[in-house]
JSON list of N, CA and C in Angstrom, two decimals:
[
{"chain": "A", "resi": 1, "resn": "UNK", "atom": "N", "xyz": [-37.82, 37.34, -2.83]},
{"chain": "A", "resi": 1, "resn": "UNK", "atom": "CA", "xyz": [-37.14, 36.88, -4.03]},
{"chain": "A", "resi": 1, "resn": "UNK", "atom": "C", "xyz": [-35.70, 37.36, -4.03]},
{"chain": "A", "resi": 2, "resn": "UNK", "atom": "N", "xyz": [-35.47, 38.61, -3.60]},
{"chain": "A", "resi": 2, "resn": "UNK", "atom": "CA", "xyz": [-34.12, 39.15, -3.60]},
{"chain": "A", "resi": 2, "resn": "UNK", "atom": "C", "xyz": [-33.25, 38.43, -2.58]},
{"chain": "A", "resi": 3, "resn": "UNK", "atom": "N", "xyz": [-33.86, 38.06, -1.46]},
{"chain": "A", "resi": 3, "resn": "UNK", "atom": "CA", "xyz": [-33.10, 37.37, -0.43]},
{"chain": "A", "resi": 3, "resn": "UNK", "atom": "C", "xyz": [-32.65, 36.00, -0.94]},
{"chain": "A", "resi": 4, "resn": "UNK", "atom": "N", "xyz": [-33.53, 35.32, -1.64]},
{"chain": "A", "resi": 4, "resn": "UNK", "atom": "CA", "xyz": [-33.20, 34.02, -2.21]},
{"chain": "A", "resi": 4, "resn": "UNK", "atom": "C", "xyz": [-32.10, 34.16, -3.24]},
{"chain": "A", "resi": 5, "resn": "UNK", "atom": "N", "xyz": [-32.18, 35.19, -4.07]},
{"chain": "A", "resi": 5, "resn": "UNK", "atom": "CA", "xyz": [-31.17, 35.44, -5.10]},
{"chain": "A", "resi": 5, "resn": "UNK", "atom": "C", "xyz": [-29.83, 35.77, -4.46]},
{"chain": "A", "resi": 6, "resn": "UNK", "atom": "N", "xyz": [-29.86, 36.51, -3.34]},
{"chain": "A", "resi": 6, "resn": "UNK", "atom": "CA", "xyz": [-28.63, 36.86, -2.64]},
{"chain": "A", "resi": 6, "resn": "UNK", "atom": "C", "xyz": [-27.96, 35.61, -2.07]},
{"chain": "A", "resi": 7, "resn": "UNK", "atom": "N", "xyz": [-28.73, 34.70, -1.52]},
{"chain": "A", "resi": 7, "resn": "UNK", "atom": "CA", "xyz": [-28.14, 33.48, -0.97]},
{"chain": "A", "resi": 7, "resn": "UNK", "atom": "C", "xyz": [-27.57, 32.60, -2.08]},
{"chain": "A", "resi": 8, "resn": "UNK", "atom": "N", "xyz": [-28.22, 32.57, -3.23]},
{"chain": "A", "resi": 8, "resn": "UNK", "atom": "CA", "xyz": [-27.70, 31.79, -4.35]},
{"chain": "A", "resi": 8, "resn": "UNK", "atom": "C", "xyz": [-26.37, 32.38, -4.82]},
{"chain": "A", "resi": 9, "resn": "UNK", "atom": "N", "xyz": [-26.31, 33.72, -4.90]},
{"chain": "A", "resi": 9, "resn": "UNK", "atom": "CA", "xyz": [-25.06, 34.38, -5.30]},
{"chain": "A", "resi": 9, "resn": "UNK", "atom": "C", "xyz": [-23.95, 34.11, -4.29]},
{"chain": "A", "resi": 10, "resn": "UNK", "atom": "N", "xyz": [-24.29, 34.20, -3.01]},
{"chain": "A", "resi": 10, "resn": "UNK", "atom": "CA", "xyz": [-23.28, 33.95, -1.97]},
{"chain": "A", "resi": 10, "resn": "UNK", "atom": "C", "xyz": [-22.77, 32.51, -2.03]},
{"chain": "A", "resi": 11, "resn": "UNK", "atom": "N", "xyz": [-23.70, 31.59, -2.18]},
{"chain": "A", "resi": 11, "resn": "UNK", "atom": "CA", "xyz": [-23.31, 30.19, -2.25]},
{"chain": "A", "resi": 11, "resn": "UNK", "atom": "C", "xyz": [-22.45, 29.91, -3.48]},
{"chain": "A", "resi": 12, "resn": "UNK", "atom": "N", "xyz": [-22.80, 30.52, -4.60]},
{"chain": "A", "resi": 12, "resn": "UNK", "atom": "CA", "xyz": [-22.00, 30.29, -5.81]},
{"chain": "A", "resi": 12, "resn": "UNK", "atom": "C", "xyz": [-20.62, 30.93, -5.68]},
{"chain": "A", "resi": 13, "resn": "UNK", "atom": "N", "xyz": [-20.52, 32.08, -5.02]},
{"chain": "A", "resi": 13, "resn": "UNK", "atom": "CA", "xyz": [-19.22, 32.72, -4.80]},
{"chain": "A", "resi": 13, "resn": "UNK", "atom": "C", "xyz": [-18.36, 31.86, -3.86]},
{"chain": "A", "resi": 14, "resn": "UNK", "atom": "N", "xyz": [-18.97, 31.35, -2.82]},
{"chain": "A", "resi": 14, "resn": "UNK", "atom": "CA", "xyz": [-18.23, 30.48, -1.90]},
{"chain": "A", "resi": 14, "resn": "UNK", "atom": "C", "xyz": [-17.74, 29.23, -2.63]},
{"chain": "A", "resi": 15, "resn": "UNK", "atom": "N", "xyz": [-18.60, 28.64, -3.44]},
{"chain": "A", "resi": 15, "resn": "UNK", "atom": "CA", "xyz": [-18.21, 27.45, -4.21]},
{"chain": "A", "resi": 15, "resn": "UNK", "atom": "C", "xyz": [-17.08, 27.77, -5.18]},
{"chain": "A", "resi": 16, "resn": "UNK", "atom": "N", "xyz": [-17.16, 28.95, -5.82]},
{"chain": "A", "resi": 16, "resn": "UNK", "atom": "CA", "xyz": [-16.12, 29.35, -6.76]},
{"chain": "A", "resi": 16, "resn": "UNK", "atom": "C", "xyz": [-14.78, 29.56, -6.05]},
{"chain": "A", "resi": 17, "resn": "UNK", "atom": "N", "xyz": [-14.81, 30.19, -4.88]},
{"chain": "A", "resi": 17, "resn": "UNK", "atom": "CA", "xyz": [-13.58, 30.43, -4.12]},
{"chain": "A", "resi": 17, "resn": "UNK", "atom": "C", "xyz": [-12.98, 29.09, -3.66]},
{"chain": "A", "resi": 18, "resn": "UNK", "atom": "N", "xyz": [-13.82, 28.19, -3.17]},
{"chain": "A", "resi": 18, "resn": "UNK", "atom": "CA", "xyz": [-13.33, 26.87, -2.75]},
{"chain": "A", "resi": 18, "resn": "UNK", "atom": "C", "xyz": [-12.72, 26.10, -3.92]},
{"chain": "A", "resi": 19, "resn": "UNK", "atom": "N", "xyz": [-13.37, 26.18, -5.07]},
{"chain": "A", "resi": 19, "resn": "UNK", "atom": "CA", "xyz": [-12.86, 25.50, -6.26]},
{"chain": "A", "resi": 19, "resn": "UNK", "atom": "C", "xyz": [-11.52, 26.08, -6.68]},
{"chain": "A", "resi": 20, "resn": "UNK", "atom": "N", "xyz": [-11.43, 27.41, -6.68]},
{"chain": "A", "resi": 20, "resn": "UNK", "atom": "CA", "xyz": [-10.17, 28.06, -7.06]},
{"chain": "A", "resi": 20, "resn": "UNK", "atom": "C", "xyz": [-9.06, 27.69, -6.07]},
{"chain": "A", "resi": 21, "resn": "UNK", "atom": "N", "xyz": [-9.38, 27.68, -4.80]},
{"chain": "A", "resi": 21, "resn": "UNK", "atom": "CA", "xyz": [-8.40, 27.34, -3.78]},
{"chain": "A", "resi": 21, "resn": "UNK", "atom": "C", "xyz": [-7.93, 25.89, -3.95]},
{"chain": "A", "resi": 22, "resn": "UNK", "atom": "N", "xyz": [-8.86, 24.99, -4.25]},
{"chain": "A", "resi": 22, "resn": "UNK", "atom": "CA", "xyz": [-8.51, 23.59, -4.45]},
{"chain": "A", "resi": 22, "resn": "UNK", "atom": "C", "xyz": [-7.63, 23.40, -5.67]},
{"chain": "A", "resi": 23, "resn": "UNK", "atom": "N", "xyz": [-7.93, 24.10, -6.74]},
{"chain": "A", "resi": 23, "resn": "UNK", "atom": "CA", "xyz": [-7.13, 23.97, -7.97]},
{"chain": "A", "resi": 23, "resn": "UNK", "atom": "C", "xyz": [-5.74, 24.60, -7.83]},
{"chain": "A", "resi": 24, "resn": "UNK", "atom": "N", "xyz": [-5.62, 25.63, -7.04]},
{"chain": "A", "resi": 24, "resn": "UNK", "atom": "CA", "xyz": [-4.33, 26.28, -6.84]},
{"chain": "A", "resi": 24, "resn": "UNK", "atom": "C", "xyz": [-3.48, 25.63, -5.75]},
{"chain": "A", "resi": 25, "resn": "UNK", "atom": "N", "xyz": [-4.05, 24.67, -5.06]},
{"chain": "A", "resi": 25, "resn": "UNK", "atom": "CA", "xyz": [-3.36, 24.01, -3.97]},
{"chain": "A", "resi": 25, "resn": "UNK", "atom": "C", "xyz": [-2.23, 23.14, -4.52]},
{"chain": "A", "resi": 26, "resn": "UNK", "atom": "N", "xyz": [-1.02, 23.35, -4.02]},
{"chain": "A", "resi": 26, "resn": "UNK", "atom": "CA", "xyz": [0.14, 22.59, -4.50]},
{"chain": "A", "resi": 26, "resn": "UNK", "atom": "C", "xyz": [0.70, 21.64, -3.45]},
{"chain": "A", "resi": 27, "resn": "UNK", "atom": "N", "xyz": [0.06, 21.51, -2.35]},
{"chain": "A", "resi": 27, "resn": "UNK", "atom": "CA", "xyz": [0.58, 20.61, -1.33]},
{"chain": "A", "resi": 27, "resn": "UNK", "atom": "C", "xyz": [-0.03, 19.23, -1.52]},
{"chain": "A", "resi": 28, "resn": "UNK", "atom": "N", "xyz": [0.52, 18.27, -0.83]},
{"chain": "A", "resi": 28, "resn": "UNK", "atom": "CA", "xyz": [-0.03, 16.93, -0.89]},
{"chain": "A", "resi": 28, "resn": "UNK", "atom": "C", "xyz": [0.86, 15.99, -1.68]},
{"chain": "A", "resi": 29, "resn": "UNK", "atom": "N", "xyz": [0.39, 14.82, -1.87]},
{"chain": "A", "resi": 29, "resn": "UNK", "atom": "CA", "xyz": [1.15, 13.76, -2.48]},
{"chain": "A", "resi": 29, "resn": "UNK", "atom": "C", "xyz": [0.64, 13.52, -3.89]},
{"chain": "A", "resi": 30, "resn": "UNK", "atom": "N", "xyz": [1.55, 13.37, -4.82]},
{"chain": "A", "resi": 30, "resn": "UNK", "atom": "CA", "xyz": [1.16, 13.14, -6.20]},
{"chain": "A", "resi": 30, "resn": "UNK", "atom": "C", "xyz": [0.99, 11.67, -6.50]},
{"chain": "A", "resi": 31, "resn": "UNK", "atom": "N", "xyz": [0.47, 11.39, -7.69]},
{"chain": "A", "resi": 31, "resn": "UNK", "atom": "CA", "xyz": [0.25, 10.02, -8.09]},
{"chain": "A", "resi": 31, "resn": "UNK", "atom": "C", "xyz": [1.56, 9.28, -8.32]},
{"chain": "A", "resi": 32, "resn": "UNK", "atom": "N", "xyz": [2.56, 9.99, -8.81]},
{"chain": "A", "resi": 32, "resn": "UNK", "atom": "CA", "xyz": [3.84, 9.36, -9.10]},
{"chain": "A", "resi": 32, "resn": "UNK", "atom": "C", "xyz": [4.51, 8.91, -7.81]},
{"chain": "A", "resi": 33, "resn": "UNK", "atom": "N", "xyz": [4.46, 9.73, -6.78]},
{"chain": "A", "resi": 33, "resn": "UNK", "atom": "CA", "xyz": [5.04, 9.35, -5.49]},
{"chain": "A", "resi": 33, "resn": "UNK", "atom": "C", "xyz": [4.39, 8.08, -4.95]},
{"chain": "A", "resi": 34, "resn": "UNK", "atom": "N", "xyz": [3.09, 8.03, -5.03]},
{"chain": "A", "resi": 34, "resn": "UNK", "atom": "CA", "xyz": [2.36, 6.86, -4.54]},
{"chain": "A", "resi": 34, "resn": "UNK", "atom": "C", "xyz": [2.70, 5.62, -5.35]},
{"chain": "A", "resi": 35, "resn": "UNK", "atom": "N", "xyz": [2.78, 5.78, -6.67]},
{"chain": "A", "resi": 35, "resn": "UNK", "atom": "CA", "xyz": [3.11, 4.65, -7.54]},
{"chain": "A", "resi": 35, "resn": "UNK", "atom": "C", "xyz": [4.51, 4.12, -7.24]},
{"chain": "A", "resi": 36, "resn": "UNK", "atom": "N", "xyz": [5.45, 5.01, -7.01]},
{"chain": "A", "resi": 36, "resn": "UNK", "atom": "CA", "xyz": [6.82, 4.58, -6.69]},
{"chain": "A", "resi": 36, "resn": "UNK", "atom": "C", "xyz": [6.85, 3.84, -5.36]},
{"chain": "A", "resi": 37, "resn": "UNK", "atom": "N", "xyz": [6.12, 4.33, -4.37]},
{"chain": "A", "resi": 37, "resn": "UNK", "atom": "CA", "xyz": [6.07, 3.65, -3.07]},
{"chain": "A", "resi": 37, "resn": "UNK", "atom": "C", "xyz": [5.48, 2.25, -3.21]},
{"chain": "A", "resi": 38, "resn": "UNK", "atom": "N", "xyz": [4.42, 2.12, -3.97]},
{"chain": "A", "resi": 38, "resn": "UNK", "atom": "CA", "xyz": [3.78, 0.82, -4.16]},
{"chain": "A", "resi": 38, "resn": "UNK", "atom": "C", "xyz": [4.73, -0.12, -4.89]},
{"chain": "A", "resi": 39, "resn": "UNK", "atom": "N", "xyz": [5.40, 0.38, -5.92]},
{"chain": "A", "resi": 39, "resn": "UNK", "atom": "CA", "xyz": [6.34, -0.44, -6.69]},
{"chain": "A", "resi": 39, "resn": "UNK", "atom": "C", "xyz": [7.50, -0.90, -5.81]},
{"chain": "A", "resi": 40, "resn": "UNK", "atom": "N", "xyz": [8.01, -0.01, -4.99]},
{"chain": "A", "resi": 40, "resn": "UNK", "atom": "CA", "xyz": [9.10, -0.39, -4.08]},
{"chain": "A", "resi": 40, "resn": "UNK", "atom": "C", "xyz": [8.63, -1.46, -3.10]},
{"chain": "A", "resi": 41, "resn": "UNK", "atom": "N", "xyz": [7.43, -1.34, -2.58]},
{"chain": "A", "resi": 41, "resn": "UNK", "atom": "CA", "xyz": [6.90, -2.34, -1.65]},
{"chain": "A", "resi": 41, "resn": "UNK", "atom": "C", "xyz": [6.77, -3.70, -2.31]},
{"chain": "A", "resi": 42, "resn": "UNK", "atom": "N", "xyz": [6.30, -3.70, -3.55]},
{"chain": "A", "resi": 42, "resn": "UNK", "atom": "CA", "xyz": [6.13, -4.97, -4.27]},
{"chain": "A", "resi": 42, "resn": "UNK", "atom": "C", "xyz": [7.49, -5.62, -4.53]},
{"chain": "A", "resi": 43, "resn": "UNK", "atom": "N", "xyz": [8.46, -4.83, -4.97]},
{"chain": "A", "resi": 43, "resn": "UNK", "atom": "CA", "xyz": [9.79, -5.38, -5.27]},
{"chain": "A", "resi": 43, "resn": "UNK", "atom": "C", "xyz": [10.46, -5.90, -4.01]},
{"chain": "A", "resi": 44, "resn": "UNK", "atom": "N", "xyz": [10.42, -5.13, -2.94]},
{"chain": "A", "resi": 44, "resn": "UNK", "atom": "CA", "xyz": [11.04, -5.58, -1.68]},
{"chain": "A", "resi": 44, "resn": "UNK", "atom": "C", "xyz": [10.34, -6.83, -1.16]},
{"chain": "A", "resi": 45, "resn": "UNK", "atom": "N", "xyz": [9.03, -6.88, -1.25]},
{"chain": "A", "resi": 45, "resn": "UNK", "atom": "CA", "xyz": [8.29, -8.07, -0.83]},
{"chain": "A", "resi": 45, "resn": "UNK", "atom": "C", "xyz": [8.65, -9.29, -1.65]},
{"chain": "A", "resi": 46, "resn": "UNK", "atom": "N", "xyz": [8.79, -9.12, -2.97]},
{"chain": "A", "resi": 46, "resn": "UNK", "atom": "CA", "xyz": [9.17, -10.24, -3.84]},
{"chain": "A", "resi": 46, "resn": "UNK", "atom": "C", "xyz": [10.57, -10.73, -3.51]},
{"chain": "A", "resi": 47, "resn": "UNK", "atom": "N", "xyz": [11.49, -9.81, -3.27]},
{"chain": "A", "resi": 47, "resn": "UNK", "atom": "CA", "xyz": [12.85, -10.21, -2.90]},
{"chain": "A", "resi": 47, "resn": "UNK", "atom": "C", "xyz": [12.86, -10.96, -1.57]},
{"chain": "A", "resi": 48, "resn": "UNK", "atom": "N", "xyz": [12.09, -10.49, -0.62]},
{"chain": "A", "resi": 48, "resn": "UNK", "atom": "CA", "xyz": [12.01, -11.15, 0.67]},
{"chain": "A", "resi": 48, "resn": "UNK", "atom": "C", "xyz": [11.44, -12.56, 0.54]},
{"chain": "A", "resi": 49, "resn": "UNK", "atom": "N", "xyz": [10.37, -12.70, -0.24]},
{"chain": "A", "resi": 49, "resn": "UNK", "atom": "CA", "xyz": [9.78, -14.02, -0.45]},
{"chain": "A", "resi": 49, "resn": "UNK", "atom": "C", "xyz": [10.73, -14.96, -1.17]},
{"chain": "A", "resi": 50, "resn": "UNK", "atom": "N", "xyz": [11.46, -14.45, -2.16]},
{"chain": "A", "resi": 50, "resn": "UNK", "atom": "CA", "xyz": [12.43, -15.28, -2.89]},
{"chain": "A", "resi": 50, "resn": "UNK", "atom": "C", "xyz": [13.55, -15.73, -1.95]},
{"chain": "A", "resi": 51, "resn": "UNK", "atom": "N", "xyz": [14.02, -14.84, -1.09]},
{"chain": "A", "resi": 51, "resn": "UNK", "atom": "CA", "xyz": [15.05, -15.21, -0.13]},
{"chain": "A", "resi": 51, "resn": "UNK", "atom": "C", "xyz": [14.57, -16.27, 0.84]},
{"chain": "A", "resi": 52, "resn": "UNK", "atom": "N", "xyz": [13.35, -16.12, 1.35]},
{"chain": "A", "resi": 52, "resn": "UNK", "atom": "CA", "xyz": [12.80, -17.13, 2.25]},
{"chain": "A", "resi": 52, "resn": "UNK", "atom": "C", "xyz": [12.61, -18.47, 1.55]},
{"chain": "A", "resi": 53, "resn": "UNK", "atom": "N", "xyz": [12.17, -18.43, 0.31]},
{"chain": "A", "resi": 53, "resn": "UNK", "atom": "CA", "xyz": [11.99, -19.67, -0.46]},
{"chain": "A", "resi": 53, "resn": "UNK", "atom": "C", "xyz": [13.33, -20.38, -0.62]},
{"chain": "A", "resi": 54, "resn": "UNK", "atom": "N", "xyz": [14.37, -19.65, -1.00]},
{"chain": "A", "resi": 54, "resn": "UNK", "atom": "CA", "xyz": [15.69, -20.27, -1.14]},
{"chain": "A", "resi": 54, "resn": "UNK", "atom": "C", "xyz": [16.20, -20.80, 0.20]},
{"chain": "A", "resi": 55, "resn": "UNK", "atom": "N", "xyz": [15.99, -20.07, 1.25]},
{"chain": "A", "resi": 55, "resn": "UNK", "atom": "CA", "xyz": [16.44, -20.50, 2.57]},
{"chain": "A", "resi": 55, "resn": "UNK", "atom": "C", "xyz": [15.75, -21.79, 2.99]},
{"chain": "A", "resi": 56, "resn": "UNK", "atom": "N", "xyz": [14.43, -21.83, 2.84]},
{"chain": "A", "resi": 56, "resn": "UNK", "atom": "CA", "xyz": [13.69, -23.02, 3.25]},
{"chain": "A", "resi": 56, "resn": "UNK", "atom": "C", "xyz": [13.99, -24.20, 2.33]},
{"chain": "A", "resi": 57, "resn": "UNK", "atom": "N", "xyz": [14.03, -23.94, 1.03]},
{"chain": "A", "resi": 57, "resn": "UNK", "atom": "CA", "xyz": [14.20, -25.02, 0.06]},
{"chain": "A", "resi": 57, "resn": "UNK", "atom": "C", "xyz": [15.62, -25.58, 0.09]},
{"chain": "A", "resi": 58, "resn": "UNK", "atom": "N", "xyz": [16.60, -24.74, 0.33]},
{"chain": "A", "resi": 58, "resn": "UNK", "atom": "CA", "xyz": [17.98, -25.19, 0.26]},
{"chain": "A", "resi": 58, "resn": "UNK", "atom": "C", "xyz": [18.58, -25.59, 1.59]},
{"chain": "A", "resi": 59, "resn": "UNK", "atom": "N", "xyz": [18.12, -25.04, 2.68]},
{"chain": "A", "resi": 59, "resn": "UNK", "atom": "CA", "xyz": [18.77, -25.27, 3.97]},
{"chain": "A", "resi": 59, "resn": "UNK", "atom": "C", "xyz": [17.88, -25.98, 4.97]},
{"chain": "A", "resi": 60, "resn": "UNK", "atom": "N", "xyz": [16.72, -25.47, 5.20]},
{"chain": "A", "resi": 60, "resn": "UNK", "atom": "CA", "xyz": [15.89, -25.96, 6.29]},
{"chain": "A", "resi": 60, "resn": "UNK", "atom": "C", "xyz": [15.18, -27.27, 5.96]},
{"chain": "A", "resi": 61, "resn": "UNK", "atom": "N", "xyz": [14.55, -27.36, 4.78]},
{"chain": "A", "resi": 61, "resn": "UNK", "atom": "CA", "xyz": [13.77, -28.55, 4.47]},
{"chain": "A", "resi": 61, "resn": "UNK", "atom": "C", "xyz": [14.62, -29.81, 4.31]},
{"chain": "A", "resi": 62, "resn": "UNK", "atom": "N", "xyz": [15.78, -29.78, 3.62]},
{"chain": "A", "resi": 62, "resn": "UNK", "atom": "CA", "xyz": [16.58, -31.01, 3.54]},
{"chain": "A", "resi": 62, "resn": "UNK", "atom": "C", "xyz": [17.06, -31.49, 4.92]},
{"chain": "A", "resi": 63, "resn": "UNK", "atom": "N", "xyz": [17.45, -30.55, 5.76]},
{"chain": "A", "resi": 63, "resn": "UNK", "atom": "CA", "xyz": [17.88, -30.92, 7.10]},
{"chain": "A", "resi": 63, "resn": "UNK", "atom": "C", "xyz": [16.73, -31.51, 7.90]},
{"chain": "A", "resi": 64, "resn": "UNK", "atom": "N", "xyz": [15.58, -30.90, 7.77]},
{"chain": "A", "resi": 64, "resn": "UNK", "atom": "CA", "xyz": [14.40, -31.38, 8.48]},
{"chain": "A", "resi": 64, "resn": "UNK", "atom": "C", "xyz": [14.00, -32.76, 7.97]},
{"chain": "A", "resi": 65, "resn": "UNK", "atom": "N", "xyz": [14.04, -32.97, 6.66]},
{"chain": "A", "resi": 65, "resn": "UNK", "atom": "CA", "xyz": [13.71, -34.27, 6.08]},
{"chain": "A", "resi": 65, "resn": "UNK", "atom": "C", "xyz": [14.68, -35.34, 6.57]},
{"chain": "A", "resi": 66, "resn": "UNK", "atom": "N", "xyz": [15.95, -35.00, 6.59]},
{"chain": "A", "resi": 66, "resn": "UNK", "atom": "CA", "xyz": [16.96, -35.94, 7.06]},
{"chain": "A", "resi": 66, "resn": "UNK", "atom": "C", "xyz": [16.73, -36.30, 8.53]},
{"chain": "A", "resi": 67, "resn": "UNK", "atom": "N", "xyz": [16.44, -35.35, 9.34]},
{"chain": "A", "resi": 67, "resn": "UNK", "atom": "CA", "xyz": [16.19, -35.61, 10.76]},
{"chain": "A", "resi": 67, "resn": "UNK", "atom": "C", "xyz": [14.96, -36.48, 10.98]},
{"chain": "A", "resi": 68, "resn": "UNK", "atom": "N", "xyz": [13.92, -36.24, 10.20]},
{"chain": "A", "resi": 68, "resn": "UNK", "atom": "CA", "xyz": [12.70, -37.04, 10.33]},
{"chain": "A", "resi": 68, "resn": "UNK", "atom": "C", "xyz": [12.98, -38.48, 9.92]},
{"chain": "A", "resi": 69, "resn": "UNK", "atom": "N", "xyz": [13.73, -38.68, 8.83]},
{"chain": "A", "resi": 69, "resn": "UNK", "atom": "CA", "xyz": [14.07, -40.03, 8.39]},
{"chain": "A", "resi": 69, "resn": "UNK", "atom": "C", "xyz": [14.91, -40.74, 9.44]},
{"chain": "A", "resi": 70, "resn": "UNK", "atom": "N", "xyz": [15.86, -40.03, 10.02]},
{"chain": "A", "resi": 70, "resn": "UNK", "atom": "CA", "xyz": [16.69, -40.62, 11.06]},
{"chain": "A", "resi": 70, "resn": "UNK", "atom": "C", "xyz": [15.86, -40.99, 12.29]},
{"chain": "A", "resi": 71, "resn": "UNK", "atom": "N", "xyz": [14.87, -40.17, 12.59]},
{"chain": "A", "resi": 71, "resn": "UNK", "atom": "CA", "xyz": [14.05, -40.42, 13.76]},
{"chain": "A", "resi": 71, "resn": "UNK", "atom": "C", "xyz": [13.18, -41.67, 13.57]},
{"chain": "A", "resi": 72, "resn": "UNK", "atom": "N", "xyz": [12.67, -41.90, 12.38]},
{"chain": "A", "resi": 72, "resn": "UNK", "atom": "CA", "xyz": [11.80, -43.06, 12.15]},
{"chain": "A", "resi": 72, "resn": "UNK", "atom": "C", "xyz": [12.58, -44.30, 11.73]},
{"chain": "A", "resi": 73, "resn": "UNK", "atom": "N", "xyz": [13.85, -44.19, 11.38]},
{"chain": "A", "resi": 73, "resn": "UNK", "atom": "CA", "xyz": [14.68, -45.34, 11.03]},
{"chain": "A", "resi": 73, "resn": "UNK", "atom": "C", "xyz": [15.51, -45.78, 12.22]},
{"chain": "A", "resi": 74, "resn": "UNK", "atom": "N", "xyz": [14.98, -45.65, 13.37]},
{"chain": "A", "resi": 74, "resn": "UNK", "atom": "CA", "xyz": [15.70, -46.04, 14.58]},
{"chain": "A", "resi": 74, "resn": "UNK", "atom": "C", "xyz": [15.77, -47.57, 14.67]},
{"chain": "A", "resi": 75, "resn": "UNK", "atom": "N", "xyz": [16.98, -48.07, 14.75]},
{"chain": "A", "resi": 75, "resn": "UNK", "atom": "CA", "xyz": [17.15, -49.53, 14.80]},
{"chain": "A", "resi": 75, "resn": "UNK", "atom": "C", "xyz": [17.85, -49.89, 16.13]},
{"chain": "A", "resi": 76, "resn": "UNK", "atom": "N", "xyz": [17.20, -49.71, 17.20]},
{"chain": "A", "resi": 76, "resn": "UNK", "atom": "CA", "xyz": [17.86, -49.93, 18.47]},
{"chain": "A", "resi": 76, "resn": "UNK", "atom": "C", "xyz": [17.17, -50.89, 19.30]}
]
């Protein structure tokens, strides 16, 4: 019985020390840092998509449409 009680005490002390160490730990990444990184990724991605949309809609597609029309309106 004493041996069992000793192992329970040892295990509880080890758990208490691990818990204290975890709570006192100041290293690592916080939630705010992660949120800022995610927000930056979303904003940069949105800007990139908007730029590509403007590029395709304003420059590439009209030129492509014009070339296709010229190709099928061949009167030779």
